[in-house]
Amino acid sequence: MNDSNERKLALSHMTVAFTAFIIACFMGEYQVLERSGLIESLGSPTVYFASVSTHGVLMAYVLTTFFIMGFGYYTASTSLNMPVWNKELAWGGFGVALFGVVLAAIPLLSGLASVLYTFYPPVQGHYLFYLGATLLIVGSWAWCVVMIVMFYQWKEANPGQPVPLAMFATTANALLWLWTSAGVAMEVLFQLIPLSLGWSDTIDPGLARTLFAWTLHPIVYFWLIPAYIAFYVFVPKQAGAFIFSDEAARAAFIVLVVFSLPIGFHHLYMDPEQGKGWKMLHGIGTFIVTVPTFMTGFTVIASLEIAGRLRGGKGLFGWIGSLPWTNTMVLAVILSLLMLIFGGFGGIVNASYAMNAMVHNTAWVPGHFHLIFAGTTVIMYFAIAYYLWPILCKKPLFSNNLALVQLWTWFIGMTILTTPWHILGLLGQPRRISSVVYNNLLTLSWKPYELAMIAGGLIMLGSACLFVYLLYKTQFGPATEEFNAQVEYAEPLHPVNSLPEYLNDFKLWNKVIAAYMAVSFGIPILQFFFIGTFDSSAWGY
Amino acid sequence: MHIDPLEKQWAQIVLAICGLFVTLIIIDALFHNITTPGNVETIDSASLHLSEEFAEDNLGVHRDENGNVSVKMVAGRYSFFPKEISVPAETNITFRWVSIDVLHGVHVPMTNMSTMIVPGFVAELQTSFPKPGDYPMLCNEYCGLGHDHMWGRIDVVEKDQWHASKQTTNGAAGNER
Ligand SMILES: [Cu+2]
């Protein structure tokens, strides 16, 4: 199959993703520096909050969405062995999303939309920001449509056959994203855009927060699923083993999709506009959604153990040493799992609301999600990029050793950055302040941790630059040899010959989600139209 | 379909752990009142000053005839009103917070006195401070470019001393401003 169009699609999307990533990394390091107060002339809330807003949008929306789309197109085409359906739609989605990013970047960079990537009405930014964000989402819906159509095309052509795991998970993510993005889309279309254009004078902040909470949790799984896909379908192959259980993997993806949606109120634990009972319901769901992650950890470690033993590792832990640590995919998964263990622990603290009250909106929270997102998730994006770039460009990776250095430094930098960040949270430092002006003894104890964070951020910035450099050299360096490798997917230990339909399709699960969402979000949203809430007028910042 | 016995065992362990955590949280919520602020009480942020409860003269610490202590506070860019309060230690205190403008949050570090303050709603919570001391009261939600400067002080005094000081305030119902 001539896959030049698919390769171009994947490369274009991922190039946008990693361009956004490297710009945002520089902003991140500026932010730790500014925040520490070490260099007095840097101190500027105006620049700081413009930077925080841009950093958040670039990392959380641009890096992720473009990476996921590019990776999805290539996964669909290689795992199903068919060309991307409707390439005009795919390229159209890319164009719309990219145009949205450019549109949003104008007010963000000029300080006209310092409302953070979470929007926070009744504070109001420039309408171009909301319009750009909407176009980014609309563009990504084109990707969802293409994935779902390809899924069903393949099923029709291969009746009764299990859909390849990589595509099953990719489609799960496309469906998840359609469900997920609906919340923020409603907030932007019905509340923020009318307000910012002056069509409405007031806004209901409680409703806006509820709609955003709809999106805010499952979006994390939208970002995470490509990492899980790599865990299941790339890692075992690269380590020299098999998928421990193909069926369990499918079940994990299904539970992730179903249960990550109706649990967003754990972001509203400390909010007054939703009742205690709803929060408890969402809290219980939050614990249920940890189950597929625990199962994934088990399966991946089991696959690694099989690999280690096949390679001659003996004893209880001897297999760890005999793993191919110099394989970027294998090294990345080990580091990713380590960060997941600590990040997951922090997540359980946040989910438990007695403890959450102590750390809510403190520095603990960005410490936690940087560990889970920029750590666990993005390190797998790196590994996927190192794996795919040579295949997409048909040139070998510029340097495997430098790639290993890059992964290690990212991990070390992340550890140095997020450990003090968590401690600062326990010491009560709020997140999202640009300087410490409080006149209190307590704040003196924050200083050394802020300085450590600068070092961690600097190591990560260096690592990020090395990553981009490696991709650049791979793509544009002179090719000394023809590189013609193909994507290789791991085989399950026990071949899957037939599957019950509920593990091979999403029709049933969409109905379950619809019912669950109607209860867990439908009623809490409707309440705003019955209890007589008071709107707020718009405020600058 | 193939499910490994080890996998089944692990799934059971995981479910048991989750069940344990959820049970503990529910017990704490139902029996120890360690729960979330979620009273869903609406208020018009634009006319707080006209409301009885949050009129300027009524803000701050109150003690009723039965000795219950409550605190009414207004958050607005970029301060808490009143900016300094004094409360007794080891006493159950009801806090009621409202915003006059945008989103705020308030946290007293190292304690669970924490809530979001969403315009249009009264955020109510109950807590007690076990240790006397001088605590900052920090806005922990981005509310605008002056957010860094939004903070207040809360002086937690030994129970007996606080009550003694209230006795001398000349029957002002413990209203501090
Ligand atoms: Cu504030």
PDB file of C-alpha atoms in Angstrom, chain A residues 81-232:
ATOM      1  CA  ASN A  81      -4.289  -1.988   6.491  1.00  0.00           C
ATOM      2  CA  MET A  82      -6.440   0.444   4.564  1.00  0.00           C
ATOM      3  CA  PRO A  83      -6.064   4.065   3.436  1.00  0.00           C
ATOM      4  CA  VAL A  84      -7.518   6.897   5.522  1.00  0.00           C
ATOM      5  CA  TRP A  85     -11.144   7.354   4.574  1.00  0.00           C
ATOM      6  CA  ASN A  86     -12.055  10.697   2.996  1.00  0.00           C
ATOM      7  CA  LYS A  87      -8.679  12.391   3.025  1.00  0.00           C
ATOM      8  CA  GLU A  88     -10.302  15.727   2.070  1.00  0.00           C
ATOM      9  CA  LEU A  89     -12.212  15.633   5.350  1.00  0.00           C
ATOM     10  CA  ALA A  90      -9.053  14.719   7.252  1.00  0.00           C
ATOM     11  CA  TRP A  91      -7.056  17.570   5.720  1.00  0.00           C
ATOM     12  CA  GLY A  92     -10.019  19.887   6.122  1.00  0.00           C
ATOM     13  CA  GLY A  93     -10.147  19.094   9.833  1.00  0.00           C
ATOM     14  CA  PHE A  94      -6.425  19.764  10.075  1.00  0.00           C
ATOM     15  CA  GLY A  95      -6.843  23.130   8.365  1.00  0.00           C
ATOM     16  CA  VAL A  96      -9.770  24.223  10.518  1.00  0.00           C
ATOM     17  CA  ALA A  97      -8.023  23.189  13.723  1.00  0.00           C
ATOM     18  CA  LEU A  98      -4.789  24.922  12.742  1.00  0.00           C
ATOM     19  CA  PHE A  99      -6.661  28.082  11.760  1.00  0.00           C
ATOM     20  CA  GLY A 100      -8.357  27.956  15.175  1.00  0.00           C
ATOM     21  CA  VAL A 101      -4.995  27.747  16.913  1.00  0.00           C
ATOM     22  CA  VAL A 102      -3.659  30.760  15.003  1.00  0.00           C
ATOM     23  CA  LEU A 103      -6.826  32.712  15.734  1.00  0.00           C
ATOM     24  CA  ALA A 104      -6.596  31.945  19.457  1.00  0.00           C
ATOM     25  CA  ALA A 105      -2.874  32.692  19.559  1.00  0.00           C
ATOM     26  CA  ILE A 106      -3.382  36.343  18.600  1.00  0.00           C
ATOM     27  CA  PRO A 107      -5.290  37.431  21.720  1.00  0.00           C
ATOM     28  CA  LEU A 108      -3.375  34.982  23.929  1.00  0.00           C
ATOM     29  CA  LEU A 109       0.049  36.322  23.014  1.00  0.00           C
ATOM     30  CA  SER A 110      -1.058  39.942  23.128  1.00  0.00           C
ATOM     31  CA  GLY A 111      -2.444  39.505  26.633  1.00  0.00           C
ATOM     32  CA  LEU A 112      -6.074  39.924  25.572  1.00  0.00           C
ATOM     33  CA  ALA A 113      -7.126  36.482  26.746  1.00  0.00           C
ATOM     34  CA  SER A 114      -5.370  35.930  30.070  1.00  0.00           C
ATOM     35  CA  VAL A 115      -8.260  33.839  31.317  1.00  0.00           C
ATOM     36  CA  LEU A 116      -6.261  30.591  31.541  1.00  0.00           C
ATOM     37  CA  TYR A 117      -7.098  27.535  29.508  1.00  0.00           C
ATOM     38  CA  THR A 118      -9.975  26.850  31.872  1.00  0.00           C
ATOM     39  CA  PHE A 119     -11.708  30.148  30.864  1.00  0.00           C
ATOM     40  CA  TYR A 120     -13.134  31.071  34.287  1.00  0.00           C
ATOM     41  CA  PRO A 121     -16.127  33.262  33.527  1.00  0.00           C
ATOM     42  CA  PRO A 122     -17.327  35.827  34.556  1.00  0.00           C
ATOM     43  CA  VAL A 123     -13.777  36.950  33.769  1.00  0.00           C
ATOM     44  CA  GLN A 124     -13.865  37.498  30.040  1.00  0.00           C
ATOM     45  CA  GLY A 125     -11.248  37.316  27.283  1.00  0.00           C
ATOM     46  CA  HIS A 126     -11.225  38.442  23.662  1.00  0.00           C
ATOM     47  CA  TYR A 127     -13.831  36.693  21.485  1.00  0.00           C
ATOM     48  CA  LEU A 128     -11.173  35.516  19.025  1.00  0.00           C
ATOM     49  CA  PHE A 129      -9.790  33.274  21.765  1.00  0.00           C
ATOM     50  CA  TYR A 130     -13.103  31.474  22.236  1.00  0.00           C
ATOM     51  CA  LEU A 131     -13.689  31.325  18.495  1.00  0.00           C
ATOM     52  CA  GLY A 132     -10.238  29.828  17.902  1.00  0.00           C
ATOM     53  CA  ALA A 133     -10.734  27.231  20.633  1.00  0.00           C
ATOM     54  CA  THR A 134     -14.078  26.272  19.081  1.00  0.00           C
ATOM     55  CA  LEU A 135     -12.521  25.817  15.638  1.00  0.00           C
ATOM     56  CA  LEU A 136      -9.810  23.617  17.137  1.00  0.00           C
ATOM     57  CA  ILE A 137     -12.516  21.388  18.608  1.00  0.00           C
ATOM     58  CA  VAL A 138     -14.583  21.397  15.401  1.00  0.00           C
ATOM     59  CA  GLY A 139     -11.509  20.399  13.400  1.00  0.00           C
ATOM     60  CA  SER A 140     -10.876  17.520  15.764  1.00  0.00           C
ATOM     61  CA  TRP A 141     -14.444  16.278  15.266  1.00  0.00           C
ATOM     62  CA  ALA A 142     -13.534  15.610  11.629  1.00  0.00           C
ATOM     63  CA  TRP A 143     -10.905  13.216  12.931  1.00  0.00           C
ATOM     64  CA  CYS A 144     -13.479  11.497  15.145  1.00  0.00           C
ATOM     65  CA  VAL A 145     -15.767  10.976  12.169  1.00  0.00           C
ATOM     66  CA  VAL A 146     -12.975   9.517  10.045  1.00  0.00           C
ATOM     67  CA  MET A 147     -11.961   7.101  12.807  1.00  0.00           C
ATOM     68  CA  ILE A 148     -15.498   5.873  13.418  1.00  0.00           C
ATOM     69  CA  VAL A 149     -16.236   5.411   9.709  1.00  0.00           C
ATOM     70  CA  MET A 150     -13.010   3.436   9.227  1.00  0.00           C
ATOM     71  CA  PHE A 151     -13.849   1.279  12.247  1.00  0.00           C
ATOM     72  CA  TYR A 152     -17.194   0.308  10.756  1.00  0.00           C
ATOM     73  CA  GLN A 153     -15.853  -0.068   7.223  1.00  0.00           C
ATOM     74  CA  TRP A 154     -13.375  -2.609   8.479  1.00  0.00           C
ATOM     75  CA  LYS A 155     -15.993  -4.412  10.546  1.00  0.00           C
ATOM     76  CA  GLU A 156     -18.257  -4.675   7.529  1.00  0.00           C
ATOM     77  CA  ALA A 157     -15.440  -6.070   5.414  1.00  0.00           C
ATOM     78  CA  ASN A 158     -14.411  -8.515   8.165  1.00  0.00           C
ATOM     79  CA  PRO A 159     -17.608  -9.722   9.790  1.00  0.00           C
ATOM     80  CA  GLY A 160     -17.195 -11.500  13.114  1.00  0.00           C
ATOM     81  CA  GLN A 161     -13.496 -10.653  13.296  1.00  0.00           C
ATOM     82  CA  PRO A 162     -12.056  -8.840  16.315  1.00  0.00           C
ATOM     83  CA  VAL A 163     -11.127  -5.283  15.361  1.00  0.00           C
ATOM     84  CA  PRO A 164      -7.358  -4.914  15.863  1.00  0.00           C
ATOM     85  CA  LEU A 165      -6.720  -3.705  19.423  1.00  0.00           C
ATOM     86  CA  ALA A 166      -4.886  -0.545  18.297  1.00  0.00           C
ATOM     87  CA  MET A 167      -7.880   0.544  16.238  1.00  0.00           C
ATOM     88  CA  PHE A 168     -10.385  -0.523  18.854  1.00  0.00           C
ATOM     89  CA  ALA A 169      -8.645   1.780  21.356  1.00  0.00           C
ATOM     90  CA  THR A 170      -8.294   4.606  18.841  1.00  0.00           C
ATOM     91  CA  THR A 171     -12.000   4.483  18.066  1.00  0.00           C
ATOM     92  CA  ALA A 172     -12.741   4.373  21.774  1.00  0.00           C
ATOM     93  CA  ASN A 173     -10.765   7.593  22.083  1.00  0.00           C
ATOM     94  CA  ALA A 174     -12.600   9.229  19.163  1.00  0.00           C
ATOM     95  CA  LEU A 175     -15.944   8.434  20.785  1.00  0.00           C
ATOM     96  CA  LEU A 176     -14.662   9.561  24.146  1.00  0.00           C
ATOM     97  CA  TRP A 177     -13.605  12.864  22.629  1.00  0.00           C
ATOM     98  CA  LEU A 178     -16.987  13.460  20.972  1.00  0.00           C
ATOM     99  CA  TRP A 179     -18.670  12.951  24.338  1.00  0.00           C
ATOM    100  CA  THR A 180     -16.013  14.871  26.235  1.00  0.00           C
ATOM    101  CA  SER A 181     -15.845  17.949  24.075  1.00  0.00           C
ATOM    102  CA  ALA A 182     -19.621  18.427  24.126  1.00  0.00           C
ATOM    103  CA  GLY A 183     -19.472  20.048  27.586  1.00  0.00           C
ATOM    104  CA  VAL A 184     -16.933  22.731  26.778  1.00  0.00           C
ATOM    105  CA  ALA A 185     -18.482  23.221  23.354  1.00  0.00           C
ATOM    106  CA  MET A 186     -21.813  24.073  24.997  1.00  0.00           C
ATOM    107  CA  GLU A 187     -20.092  26.444  27.413  1.00  0.00           C
ATOM    108  CA  VAL A 188     -18.265  28.241  24.619  1.00  0.00           C
ATOM    109  CA  LEU A 189     -21.143  28.346  22.120  1.00  0.00           C
ATOM    110  CA  PHE A 190     -24.003  29.216  24.439  1.00  0.00           C
ATOM    111  CA  GLN A 191     -22.230  31.226  27.115  1.00  0.00           C
ATOM    112  CA  LEU A 192     -18.754  32.561  26.333  1.00  0.00           C
ATOM    113  CA  ILE A 193     -19.053  33.579  22.679  1.00  0.00           C
ATOM    114  CA  PRO A 194     -22.424  35.357  23.160  1.00  0.00           C
ATOM    115  CA  LEU A 195     -20.979  37.158  26.181  1.00  0.00           C
ATOM    116  CA  SER A 196     -17.705  38.155  24.536  1.00  0.00           C
ATOM    117  CA  LEU A 197     -19.508  39.440  21.438  1.00  0.00           C
ATOM    118  CA  GLY A 198     -21.927  41.434  23.548  1.00  0.00           C
ATOM    119  CA  TRP A 199     -24.993  39.430  22.495  1.00  0.00           C
ATOM    120  CA  SER A 200     -25.718  38.718  26.139  1.00  0.00           C
ATOM    121  CA  ASP A 201     -24.941  40.930  29.102  1.00  0.00           C
ATOM    122  CA  THR A 202     -24.611  38.333  31.794  1.00  0.00           C
ATOM    123  CA  ILE A 203     -23.431  34.785  32.377  1.00  0.00           C
ATOM    124  CA  ASP A 204     -24.202  32.065  34.895  1.00  0.00           C
ATOM    125  CA  PRO A 205     -20.803  31.090  36.322  1.00  0.00           C
ATOM    126  CA  GLY A 206     -22.154  28.036  38.152  1.00  0.00           C
ATOM    127  CA  LEU A 207     -23.532  26.581  34.923  1.00  0.00           C
ATOM    128  CA  ALA A 208     -20.304  27.414  33.108  1.00  0.00           C
ATOM    129  CA  ARG A 209     -18.256  25.591  35.733  1.00  0.00           C
ATOM    130  CA  THR A 210     -20.535  22.572  35.581  1.00  0.00           C
ATOM    131  CA  LEU A 211     -20.268  22.380  31.789  1.00  0.00           C
ATOM    132  CA  PHE A 212     -16.510  22.724  31.954  1.00  0.00           C
ATOM    133  CA  ALA A 213     -16.309  19.978  34.579  1.00  0.00           C
ATOM    134  CA  TRP A 214     -18.080  17.739  32.043  1.00  0.00           C
ATOM    135  CA  THR A 215     -15.028  18.114  29.816  1.00  0.00           C
ATOM    136  CA  LEU A 216     -12.310  18.541  32.367  1.00  0.00           C
ATOM    137  CA  HIS A 217     -11.981  15.005  33.551  1.00  0.00           C
ATOM    138  CA  PRO A 218     -12.457  12.800  30.480  1.00  0.00           C
ATOM    139  CA  ILE A 219     -10.181  15.121  28.502  1.00  0.00           C
ATOM    140  CA  VAL A 220      -7.374  13.746  30.646  1.00  0.00           C
ATOM    141  CA  TYR A 221      -8.168  10.253  29.366  1.00  0.00           C
ATOM    142  CA  PHE A 222      -8.358  11.571  25.813  1.00  0.00           C
ATOM    143  CA  TRP A 223      -4.734  12.640  26.310  1.00  0.00           C
ATOM    144  CA  LEU A 224      -3.766   9.459  28.109  1.00  0.00           C
ATOM    145  CA  ILE A 225      -5.239   6.836  25.761  1.00  0.00           C
ATOM    146  CA  PRO A 226      -2.462   7.121  23.113  1.00  0.00           C
ATOM    147  CA  ALA A 227       0.013   6.356  25.904  1.00  0.00           C
ATOM    148  CA  TYR A 228      -2.064   3.327  26.894  1.00  0.00           C
ATOM    149  CA  ILE A 229      -2.232   2.240  23.252  1.00  0.00           C
ATOM    150  CA  ALA A 230       1.551   2.305  23.158  1.00  0.00           C
ATOM    151  CA  PHE A 231       1.631   0.346  26.439  1.00  0.00           C
ATOM    152  CA  TYR A 232      -0.476  -2.416  24.937  1.00  0.00           C
TER     153      TYR A 232
END
